[in-house]
CSV table of C-alpha atoms in Angstrom, one decimal:
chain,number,residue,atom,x,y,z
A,1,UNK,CA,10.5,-126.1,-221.6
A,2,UNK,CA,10.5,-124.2,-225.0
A,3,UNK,CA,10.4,-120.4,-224.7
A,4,UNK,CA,8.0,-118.5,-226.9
A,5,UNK,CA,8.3,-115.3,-228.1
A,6,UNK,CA,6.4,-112.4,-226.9
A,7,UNK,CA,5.6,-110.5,-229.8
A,8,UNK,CA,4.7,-113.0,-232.4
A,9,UNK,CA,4.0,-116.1,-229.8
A,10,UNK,CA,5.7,-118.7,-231.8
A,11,UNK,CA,8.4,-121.1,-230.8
A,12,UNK,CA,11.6,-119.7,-230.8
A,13,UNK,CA,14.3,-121.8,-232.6
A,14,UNK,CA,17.4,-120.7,-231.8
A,15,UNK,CA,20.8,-122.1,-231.8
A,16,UNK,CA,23.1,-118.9,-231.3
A,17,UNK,CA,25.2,-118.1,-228.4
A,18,UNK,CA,23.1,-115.6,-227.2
A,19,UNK,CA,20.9,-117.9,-226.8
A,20,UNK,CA,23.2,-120.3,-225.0
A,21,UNK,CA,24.1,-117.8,-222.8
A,22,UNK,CA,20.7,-116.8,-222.2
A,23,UNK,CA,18.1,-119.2,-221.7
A,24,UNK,CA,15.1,-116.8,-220.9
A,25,UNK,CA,15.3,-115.6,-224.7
A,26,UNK,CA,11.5,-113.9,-225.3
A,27,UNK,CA,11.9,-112.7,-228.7
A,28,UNK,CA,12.6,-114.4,-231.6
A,29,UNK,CA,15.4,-113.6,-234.4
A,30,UNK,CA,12.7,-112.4,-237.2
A,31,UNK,CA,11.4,-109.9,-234.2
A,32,UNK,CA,14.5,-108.7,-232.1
A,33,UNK,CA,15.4,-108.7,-236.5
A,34,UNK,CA,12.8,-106.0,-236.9
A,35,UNK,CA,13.2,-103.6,-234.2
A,36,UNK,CA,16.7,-102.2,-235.1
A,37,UNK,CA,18.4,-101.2,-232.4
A,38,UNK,CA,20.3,-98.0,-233.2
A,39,UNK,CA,22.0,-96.7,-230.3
A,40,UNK,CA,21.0,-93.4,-231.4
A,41,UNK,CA,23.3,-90.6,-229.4
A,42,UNK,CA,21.7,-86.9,-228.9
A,43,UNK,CA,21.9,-83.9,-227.2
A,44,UNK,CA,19.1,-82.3,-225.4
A,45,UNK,CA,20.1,-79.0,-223.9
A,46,UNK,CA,23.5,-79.5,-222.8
A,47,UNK,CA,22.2,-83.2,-221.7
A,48,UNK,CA,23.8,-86.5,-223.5
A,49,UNK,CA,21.1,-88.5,-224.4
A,50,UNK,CA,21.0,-92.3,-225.6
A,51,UNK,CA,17.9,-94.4,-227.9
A,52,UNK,CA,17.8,-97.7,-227.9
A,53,UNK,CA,16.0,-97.6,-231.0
A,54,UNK,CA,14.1,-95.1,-234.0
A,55,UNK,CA,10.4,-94.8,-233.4
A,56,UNK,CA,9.4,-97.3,-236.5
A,57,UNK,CA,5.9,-98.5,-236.8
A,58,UNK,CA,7.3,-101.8,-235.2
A,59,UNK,CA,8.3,-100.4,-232.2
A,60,UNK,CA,4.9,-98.4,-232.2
A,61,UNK,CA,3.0,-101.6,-232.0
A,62,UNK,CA,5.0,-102.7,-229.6
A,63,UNK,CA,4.9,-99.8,-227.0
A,64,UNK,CA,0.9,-99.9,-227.6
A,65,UNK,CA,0.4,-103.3,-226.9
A,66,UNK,CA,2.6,-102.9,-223.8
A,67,UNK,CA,1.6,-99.3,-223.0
A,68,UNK,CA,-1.8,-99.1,-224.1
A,69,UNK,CA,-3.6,-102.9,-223.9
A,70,UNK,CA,-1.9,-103.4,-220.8
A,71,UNK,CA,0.1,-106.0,-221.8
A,72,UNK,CA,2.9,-106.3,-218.6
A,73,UNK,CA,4.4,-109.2,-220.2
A,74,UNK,CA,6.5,-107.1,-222.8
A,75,UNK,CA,8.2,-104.8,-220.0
A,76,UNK,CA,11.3,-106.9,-221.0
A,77,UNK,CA,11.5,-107.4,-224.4
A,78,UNK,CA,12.5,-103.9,-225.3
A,79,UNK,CA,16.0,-103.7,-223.4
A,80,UNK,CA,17.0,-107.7,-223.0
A,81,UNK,CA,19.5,-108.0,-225.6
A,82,UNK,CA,21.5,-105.5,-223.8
A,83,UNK,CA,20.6,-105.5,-220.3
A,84,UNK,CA,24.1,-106.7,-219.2
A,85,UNK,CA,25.9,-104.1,-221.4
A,86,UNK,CA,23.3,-101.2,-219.7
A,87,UNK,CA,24.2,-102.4,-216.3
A,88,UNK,CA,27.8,-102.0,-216.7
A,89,UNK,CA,27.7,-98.6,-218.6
A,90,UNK,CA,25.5,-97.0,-215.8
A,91,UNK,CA,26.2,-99.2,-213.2
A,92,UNK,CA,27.1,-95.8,-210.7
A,93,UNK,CA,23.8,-93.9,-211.5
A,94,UNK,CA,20.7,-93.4,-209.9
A,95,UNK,CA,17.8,-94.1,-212.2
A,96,UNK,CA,15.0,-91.0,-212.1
A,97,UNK,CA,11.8,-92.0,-214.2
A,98,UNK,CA,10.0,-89.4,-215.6
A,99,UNK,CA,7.2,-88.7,-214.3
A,100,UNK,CA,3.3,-90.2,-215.3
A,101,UNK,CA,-0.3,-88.8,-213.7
A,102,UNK,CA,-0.7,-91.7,-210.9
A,103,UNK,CA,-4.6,-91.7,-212.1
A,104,UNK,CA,-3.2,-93.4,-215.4
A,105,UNK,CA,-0.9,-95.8,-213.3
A,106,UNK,CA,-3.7,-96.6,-211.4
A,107,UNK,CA,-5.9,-97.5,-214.2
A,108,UNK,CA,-3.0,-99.2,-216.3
A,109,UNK,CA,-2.0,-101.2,-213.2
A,110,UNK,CA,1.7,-100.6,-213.6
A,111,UNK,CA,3.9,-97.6,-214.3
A,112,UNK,CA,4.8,-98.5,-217.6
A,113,UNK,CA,8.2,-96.6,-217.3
A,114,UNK,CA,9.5,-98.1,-214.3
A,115,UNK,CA,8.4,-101.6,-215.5
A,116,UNK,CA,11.0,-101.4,-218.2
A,117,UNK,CA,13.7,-99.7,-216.9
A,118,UNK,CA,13.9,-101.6,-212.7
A,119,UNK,CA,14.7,-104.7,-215.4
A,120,UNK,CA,18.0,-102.7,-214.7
A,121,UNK,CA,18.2,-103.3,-211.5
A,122,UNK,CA,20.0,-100.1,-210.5
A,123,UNK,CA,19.6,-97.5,-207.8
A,124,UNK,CA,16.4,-95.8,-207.8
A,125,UNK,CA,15.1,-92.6,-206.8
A,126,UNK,CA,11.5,-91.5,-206.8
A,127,UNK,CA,12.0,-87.8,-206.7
A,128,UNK,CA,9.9,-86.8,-209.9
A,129,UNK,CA,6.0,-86.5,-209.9
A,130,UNK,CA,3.6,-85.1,-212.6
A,131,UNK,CA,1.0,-82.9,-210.7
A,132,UNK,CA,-1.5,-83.1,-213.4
A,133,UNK,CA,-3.1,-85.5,-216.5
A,134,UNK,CA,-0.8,-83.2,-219.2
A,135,UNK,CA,-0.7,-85.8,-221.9
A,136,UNK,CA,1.7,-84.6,-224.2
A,137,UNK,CA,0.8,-86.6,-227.2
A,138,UNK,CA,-2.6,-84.4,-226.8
A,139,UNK,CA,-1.0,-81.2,-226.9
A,140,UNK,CA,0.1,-78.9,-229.7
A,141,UNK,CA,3.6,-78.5,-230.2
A,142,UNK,CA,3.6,-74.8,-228.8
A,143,UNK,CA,1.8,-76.0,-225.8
A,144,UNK,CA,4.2,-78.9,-225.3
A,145,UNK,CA,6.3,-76.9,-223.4
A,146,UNK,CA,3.8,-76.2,-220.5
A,147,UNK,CA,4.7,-79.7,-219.3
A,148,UNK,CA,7.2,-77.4,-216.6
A,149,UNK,CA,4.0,-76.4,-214.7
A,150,UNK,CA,2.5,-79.8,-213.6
A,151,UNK,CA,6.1,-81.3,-212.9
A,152,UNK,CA,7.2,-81.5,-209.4
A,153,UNK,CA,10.4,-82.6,-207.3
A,154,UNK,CA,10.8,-83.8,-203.5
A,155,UNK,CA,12.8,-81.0,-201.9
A,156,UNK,CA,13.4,-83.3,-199.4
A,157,UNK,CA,15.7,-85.5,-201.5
A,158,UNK,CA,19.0,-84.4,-202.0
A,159,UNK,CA,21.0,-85.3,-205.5
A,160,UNK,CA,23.9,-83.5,-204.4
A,161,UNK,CA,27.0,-85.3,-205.6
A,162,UNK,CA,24.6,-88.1,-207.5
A,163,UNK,CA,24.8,-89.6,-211.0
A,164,UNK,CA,21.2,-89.6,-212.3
A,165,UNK,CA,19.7,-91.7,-215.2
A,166,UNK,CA,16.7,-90.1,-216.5
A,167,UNK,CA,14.7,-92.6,-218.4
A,168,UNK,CA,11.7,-92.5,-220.3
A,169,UNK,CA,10.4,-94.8,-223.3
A,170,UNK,CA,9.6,-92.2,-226.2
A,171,UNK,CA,11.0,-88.9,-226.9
A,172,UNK,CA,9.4,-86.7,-229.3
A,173,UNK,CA,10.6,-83.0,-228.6
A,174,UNK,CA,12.1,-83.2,-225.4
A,175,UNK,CA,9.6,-80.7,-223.5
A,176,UNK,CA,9.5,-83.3,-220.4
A,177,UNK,CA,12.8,-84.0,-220.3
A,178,UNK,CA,13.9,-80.5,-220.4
A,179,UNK,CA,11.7,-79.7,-217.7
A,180,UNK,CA,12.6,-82.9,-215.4
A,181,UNK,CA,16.5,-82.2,-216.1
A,182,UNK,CA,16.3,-78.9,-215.2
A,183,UNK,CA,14.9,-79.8,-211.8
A,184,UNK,CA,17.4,-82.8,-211.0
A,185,UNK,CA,20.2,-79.9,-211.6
A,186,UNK,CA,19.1,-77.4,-209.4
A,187,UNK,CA,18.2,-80.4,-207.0
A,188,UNK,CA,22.2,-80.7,-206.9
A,189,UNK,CA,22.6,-83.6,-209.0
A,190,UNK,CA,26.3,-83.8,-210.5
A,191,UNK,CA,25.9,-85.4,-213.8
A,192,UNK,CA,22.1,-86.7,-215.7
A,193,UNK,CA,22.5,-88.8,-218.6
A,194,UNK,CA,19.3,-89.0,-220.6
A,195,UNK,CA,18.2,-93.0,-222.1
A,196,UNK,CA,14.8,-93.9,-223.4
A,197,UNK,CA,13.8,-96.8,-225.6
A,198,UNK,CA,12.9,-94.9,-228.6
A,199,UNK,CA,13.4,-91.3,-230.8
A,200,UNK,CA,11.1,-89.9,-233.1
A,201,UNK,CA,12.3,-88.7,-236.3
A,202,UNK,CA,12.7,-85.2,-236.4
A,203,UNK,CA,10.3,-83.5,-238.9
């Protein structure tokens, strides 16, 4: 049976290894062609950080469609190329997603986080919740950092001695993952590693 590719929805012709090797190909050459994976290493506090890709207006689209029109189908586009190379390079770490209000999982129908990143397959560990609907893309950037006040941890689970993936899919300044990283430290956690699926320029 042909596979098709999820962004563009036409019949992907491929011949190349990867594609040998991996017959559930959902994205074709001239898309995976246009998203530009960068690999893009930073530094947020003390924190190593990873992005898969540069916030382009491609990978806008594709996070609204997915994000915003509900579209579930894409959760696996975005990481697919390199799943096997993620699962090796984290393969001892808890993931931690950052946090979403539950009312906008519960209208979305999916936690649009976790959908990407449990394509992993790693351990997880809910111990991250948001307390409040602080949308950050709604706030100045002053107020951005008043995203500490409506994120919570479970006191009752302990990351002492734990390797902890924090994942998210756009960073833009960092306020949330500031805020979530300085909880998993003083929730004992030994080493947090930062990855999200795409960076924002900075202005």
């Amino acid at each position: 049976m042909p596979n098709y590719c999820k962004f563009c929805f036409k019949k992907i012709e491929d011949y190349s290894l990867f594609s040998f090797i991996h017959k559930k190909n959902n994205l074709c050459e001239s898309c995976f062609s246009k998203m530009k994976a960068k690999f893009i290493k930073f530094k947020i506090g003390n924190t190593n950080g990873t992005a898969l890709y540069e916030y382009s207006d491609v990978l806008k689209e594709l996070i609204y469609k997915f994000k915003g029109c509900y579209d579930y189908e894409l959760n696996d586009v975005f990481m697919s190329r390199y799943m096997r190379y993620l699962r090796v390079k984290y393969y001892d770490f808890y993931i931690v997603y950052v946090p979403s209000f539950h009312i906008d999982d519960e209208r979305r129908g999916f936690n649009h986080v976790r959908a990407i990143f449990s394509n992993l397959k790693l351990k997880e560990l809910d111990v991250l919740s948001k307390e409040s609907p602080h949308k950050q893309s709604d706030q100045s950037l002053k107020n951005r950092s008043n995203i500490k006040d409506v994120i919570a941890i479970d006191q009752k689970i302990s990351l002492k001695g734990k390797k902890i993936l924090l994942v998210d899919d756009i960073m833009t300044t960092g306020s949330t993952l500031l805020a979530s990283i300085d909880l998993l430290r003083k929730q004992g956690a030994k080493k947090i590693e930062v990855l999200v699926i795409a960076k924002t320029k900075k202005k």
